[in-house]
């Protein structure tokens, strides 16, 4: 999986955060709808990131864009220290929205955009992009599909809508035979095919895959069921050995940072332990000389 070049590329790290409405077990949204994971979680994470020079990418769901306080908080972030992008959970936005909103209390999102008819998927992406643009005053250029439900057509839509970067591919994972990334051909950034997102092609969009090993170990230093710090270190070691250029992309959700707003952290102590694991990961990456970038700053060379 190494892409040999005449020089040794630098090592790059990107932190991506799916920004969601508060949720409970199995990701059913809070009832009544709340946004503590935005109000409290994002400032906590942003302060930690800034102390290490990490530039998080906040990929925002349509269920968050209906909340003015969340939008105001996200707008207040310094664009020199982070990036805002889009994250489609198609249930929350038309055409053919499953949940009409703006009150998204007690919703049970299960859809993947790659299951929609092509015109419906494009329409939802177009509406999400326009909503983001109306609220923030500029168009997003980075994207992730909700539940990683992307396909080649998704890439074609993103390119048409002006996106430059996607991070929906989760190598080696097969999500219920709906979004199957088990055939991913590269773990470094690549330009995907508009027919098959797992294959290299001629799209202008740059795919930055989430960092996962063949053993399905994630670079996800949040909840122990996914990845404790030791496992994160193993993922980093594996990528440095097997992948050139080494571009590490980790992900988690803002709602994992506050108690009882996700299926994971239940107490303040759980949340603090999570932040400690995130900080340990930042420290290790810093010691190893990684360059911290937003998605829009990543090139095919890292």
C-alpha positions as semicolon CSV with decimal commas, in nm:
position;residue;x (nm);y (nm);z (nm)
1;X;0,000;0,000;0,000
2;X;0,302;0,225;-0,011
3;X;0,310;0,489;-0,281
4;X;0,683;0,530;-0,337
5;X;0,804;0,877;-0,425
6;X;1,144;1,037;-0,471
7;X;1,118;1,215;-0,138
8;X;0,989;1,131;0,206
9;X;0,655;1,309;0,259
10;X;0,575;1,460;0,592
11;X;0,331;1,282;0,821
12;X;-0,014;1,440;0,845
13;X;-0,291;1,416;1,103
14;X;-0,652;1,526;1,054
15;X;-0,916;1,519;1,328
16;X;-1,274;1,498;1,200
17;X;-1,578;1,544;1,423
18;X;-1,932;1,450;1,321
19;X;-2,145;1,724;1,477
20;X;-2,479;1,578;1,583
21;X;-2,787;1,648;1,789
22;X;-2,774;1,485;2,134
23;X;-2,863;1,116;2,130
24;X;-2,912;0,817;2,354
25;X;-2,882;0,441;2,310
26;X;-2,861;0,327;1,946
27;X;-2,834;0,694;1,839
28;X;-3,201;0,778;1,884
29;X;-3,214;1,155;1,930
30;X;-3,287;1,309;2,268
31;X;-3,648;1,384;2,361
32;X;-3,690;1,674;2,399
33;X;-3,421;1,771;2,150
34;X;-3,105;1,906;2,314
35;X;-2,764;2,018;2,190
36;X;-2,534;1,993;2,492
37;X;-2,278;1,810;2,277
38;X;-2,245;2,132;2,077
39;X;-2,281;2,386;2,359
40;X;-2,039;2,212;2,599
41;X;-1,857;1,948;2,400
42;X;-1,718;2,155;2,116
43;X;-1,567;2,432;2,334
44;X;-1,398;2,165;2,550
45;X;-1,249;1,995;2,247
46;X;-1,156;2,317;2,072
47;X;-0,955;2,440;2,370
48;X;-0,766;2,110;2,388
49;X;-0,699;2,111;2,014
50;X;-0,570;2,467;2,015
51;X;-0,326;2,385;2,295
52;X;-0,160;2,130;2,063
53;X;-0,212;2,305;1,732
54;X;-0,462;2,043;1,611
55;X;-0,717;2,186;1,367
56;X;-1,043;1,992;1,404
57;X;-1,288;1,961;1,119
58;X;-1,648;1,993;1,237
59;X;-1,879;1,816;0,990
60;X;-2,227;1,943;1,068
61;X;-2,552;1,747;1,041
62;X;-2,873;1,914;0,919
63;X;-3,026;1,832;1,259
64;X;-2,780;2,080;1,414
65;X;-2,828;2,352;1,154
66;X;-3,185;2,409;1,275
67;X;-3,062;2,521;1,619
68;X;-2,966;2,891;1,621
69;X;-2,750;2,867;1,934
70;X;-2,548;2,582;1,782
71;X;-2,500;2,777;1,462
72;X;-2,390;3,087;1,653
73;X;-2,136;2,886;1,852
74;X;-1,993;2,726;1,539
75;X;-1,980;3,063;1,362
76;X;-1,783;3,205;1,655
77;X;-1,495;2,960;1,607
78;X;-1,177;3,101;1,458
79;X;-1,145;2,967;1,103
80;X;-0,767;2,975;1,143
81;X;-0,792;2,703;1,408
82;X;-1,059;2,471;1,265
83;X;-1,276;2,397;0,963
84;X;-1,652;2,367;0,924
85;X;-1,792;2,118;0,675
86;X;-2,109;1,924;0,598
87;X;-2,238;1,588;0,719
88;X;-2,553;1,444;0,564
89;X;-2,807;1,249;0,763
90;X;-3,069;1,254;0,491
91;X;-3,367;1,195;0,720
92;X;-3,344;1,555;0,838
93;X;-3,355;1,740;0,507
94;X;-3,559;1,735;0,186
95;X;-3,645;1,626;-0,065
96;X;-3,853;1,353;0,099
97;X;-3,732;1,419;0,454
98;X;-3,833;1,142;0,694
99;X;-3,840;1,383;0,989
100;X;-3,982;1,724;0,909
101;X;-3,835;1,926;1,197
102;X;-3,730;2,175;1,308
103;X;-3,797;1,978;1,627
104;X;-3,603;1,653;1,588
105;X;-3,695;1,505;1,927
106;X;-3,697;1,127;1,952
107;X;-3,591;1,054;1,594
108;X;-3,433;0,722;1,499
109;X;-3,201;0,786;1,202
110;X;-3,124;0,467;1,009
111;X;-3,092;0,575;0,645
112;X;-2,780;0,580;0,430
113;X;-2,767;0,826;0,144
114;X;-2,627;0,564;-0,092
115;X;-2,967;0,390;-0,073
116;X;-3,154;0,690;-0,213
117;X;-3,243;0,732;-0,577
118;X;-2,971;0,937;-0,741
119;X;-3,185;1,248;-0,786
120;X;-3,295;1,235;-0,421
121;X;-2,938;1,203;-0,295
122;X;-2,827;1,496;-0,509
123;X;-3,123;1,705;-0,392
124;X;-3,047;1,641;-0,026
125;X;-2,679;1,726;-0,074
126;X;-2,774;2,040;-0,267
127;X;-3,016;2,153;0,005
128;X;-2,766;2,081;0,283
129;X;-2,496;2,274;0,099
130;X;-2,728;2,570;0,042
131;X;-2,844;2,567;0,406
132;X;-2,483;2,570;0,525
133;X;-2,398;2,852;0,284
134;X;-2,696;3,061;0,393
135;X;-2,605;3,024;0,761
136;X;-2,227;3,063;0,748
137;X;-2,182;3,289;0,448
138;X;-1,960;3,054;0,249
139;X;-1,992;2,711;0,091
140;X;-1,850;2,401;0,261
141;X;-1,571;2,214;0,084
142;X;-1,535;1,909;0,314
143;X;-1,792;1,634;0,364
144;X;-1,871;1,302;0,528
145;X;-2,176;1,087;0,465
146;X;-2,386;0,999;0,767
147;X;-2,323;0,640;0,875
148;X;-2,046;0,642;0,608
149;X;-2,311;0,576;0,344
150;X;-2,126;0,702;0,038
151;X;-2,082;0,562;-0,314
152;X;-1,938;0,667;-0,648
153;X;-2,245;0,876;-0,725
154;X;-2,190;1,062;-0,399
155;X;-1,849;1,169;-0,528
156;X;-2,005;1,290;-0,854
157;X;-2,260;1,495;-0,658
158;X;-1,995;1,646;-0,432
159;X;-1,782;1,747;-0,728
160;X;-2,079;1,914;-0,897
161;X;-2,159;2,104;-0,576
162;X;-1,806;2,239;-0,536
163;X;-1,668;2,013;-0,262
164;X;-1,296;1,942;-0,270
165;X;-1,259;1,679;0,007
166;X;-1,454;1,379;0,131
167;X;-1,386;1,152;0,429
168;X;-1,660;0,890;0,406
169;X;-1,447;0,585;0,325
170;X;-1,380;0,348;0,616
171;X;-1,131;0,095;0,475
172;X;-1,188;-0,276;0,540
173;X;-1,539;-0,210;0,678
174;X;-1,861;-0,339;0,526
175;X;-2,167;-0,166;0,669
176;X;-2,448;-0,421;0,635
177;X;-2,367;-0,478;0,268
178;X;-2,499;-0,129;0,198
179;X;-2,179;0,075;0,215
180;X;-1,899;-0,174;0,152
181;X;-1,544;-0,042;0,178
182;X;-1,379;-0,382;0,216
183;X;-1,231;-0,345;-0,134
184;X;-1,065;-0,006;-0,073
185;X;-0,746;0,006;-0,280
186;X;-0,554;0,277;-0,096
187;X;-0,530;0,410;0,257
188;X;-0,365;0,738;0,153
189;X;-0,557;1,030;0,004
190;X;-0,672;0,959;-0,352
191;X;-0,902;1,087;-0,622
192;X;-1,186;0,832;-0,639
193;X;-1,381;0,701;-0,932
194;X;-1,728;0,845;-0,977
195;X;-1,843;0,489;-1,041
196;X;-1,677;0,326;-0,738
197;X;-1,569;0,534;-0,439
198;X;-1,324;0,260;-0,332
199;X;-1,131;0,278;-0,660
200;X;-0,896;0,548;-0,782
201;X;-1,036;0,756;-1,065
202;X;-1,057;1,101;-1,216
203;X;-1,275;1,288;-0,969
204;X;-1,157;1,632;-0,861
205;X;-1,267;1,545;-0,507
206;X;-0,988;1,417;-0,279
207;X;-1,087;1,121;-0,062
208;X;-0,919;1,114;0,281
209;X;-1,007;0,774;0,430
210;X;-1,064;0,724;0,800
211;X;-0,761;0,542;0,947
212;X;-0,848;0,177;1,011
213;X;-0,620;-0,128;1,000
214;X;-0,699;-0,466;0,839
215;X;-0,775;-0,590;1,193
216;X;-1,050;-0,323;1,206
217;X;-0,867;-0,118;1,467
218;X;-0,968;0,249;1,450
219;X;-0,773;0,561;1,526
220;X;-1,060;0,666;1,748
221;X;-0,942;0,758;2,098
222;X;-1,285;0,805;2,248
223;X;-1,471;0,507;2,392
224;X;-1,285;0,198;2,503
225;X;-1,505;-0,035;2,301
226;X;-1,351;0,116;1,988
227;X;-1,000;0,222;2,075
228;X;-0,807;0,283;2,392
229;X;-0,480;0,472;2,375
230;X;-0,275;0,154;2,331
231;X;-0,479;0,061;2,027
232;X;-0,447;0,412;1,887
233;X;-0,070;0,376;1,918
234;X;-0,090;0,043;1,733
235;X;-0,286;0,204;1,450
236;X;-0,032;0,486;1,424
237;X;0,257;0,236;1,421
238;X;0,086;0,026;1,153
239;X;0,020;0,323;0,925
240;X;0,375;0,450;0,961
241;X;0,503;0,106;0,859
242;X;0,263;0,028;0,575
243;X;0,123;0,352;0,431
244;X;0,309;0,625;0,243
245;X;0,231;0,908;0,252
246;X;0,119;0,863;0,611
247;X;-0,203;1,060;0,649
248;X;-0,389;0,973;0,967
249;X;-0,756;1,062;0,986
250;X;-0,942;1,002;1,311
251;X;-1,307;1,061;1,383
252;X;-1,557;1,074;1,662
253;X;-1,873;1,267;1,749
254;X;-1,912;1,588;1,946
255;X;-2,182;1,419;2,154
256;X;-1,926;1,172;2,292
257;X;-1,773;1,462;2,485
258;X;-2,065;1,519;2,724
259;X;-2,248;1,274;2,952
260;X;-2,561;1,094;2,834
261;X;-2,566;1,258;2,491
262;X;-2,444;0,951;2,299
263;X;-2,449;0,573;2,347
264;X;-2,105;0,594;2,510
265;X;-1,997;0,830;2,787
266;X;-2,243;0,824;3,076
267;X;-2,068;1,032;3,342
268;X;-1,844;1,337;3,368
269;X;-1,565;1,097;3,464
270;X;-1,618;0,901;3,140
271;X;-1,593;1,225;2,943
272;X;-1,275;1,333;3,120
273;X;-1,117;0,994;3,053
274;X;-1,210;1,037;2,687
275;X;-1,043;1,377;2,672
276;X;-0,737;1,229;2,843
277;X;-0,710;0,963;2,571
278;X;-0,749;1,227;2,302
279;X;-0,475;1,433;2,465
280;X;-0,243;1,131;2,491
281;X;-0,291;1,077;2,119
282;X;-0,213;1,441;2,042
283;X;0,102;1,419;2,255
284;X;0,222;1,109;2,070
285;X;0,154;1,260;1,728
286;X;0,337;1,576;1,831
287;X;0,638;1,375;1,951
288;X;0,648;1,192;1,618
289;X;0,652;1,510;1,415
290;X;0,308;1,507;1,256
291;X;0,177;1,814;1,077
292;X;-0,177;1,898;1,191
293;X;-0,411;2,000;0,908
294;X;-0,776;2,054;0,829
295;X;-0,929;1,840;0,556
296;X;-0,921;2,123;0,306
297;X;-0,545;2,157;0,360
298;X;-0,470;1,791;0,277
299;X;-0,319;1,716;-0,064
300;X;-0,263;1,385;-0,238
301;X;0,090;1,393;-0,092
302;X;-0,031;1,454;0,262
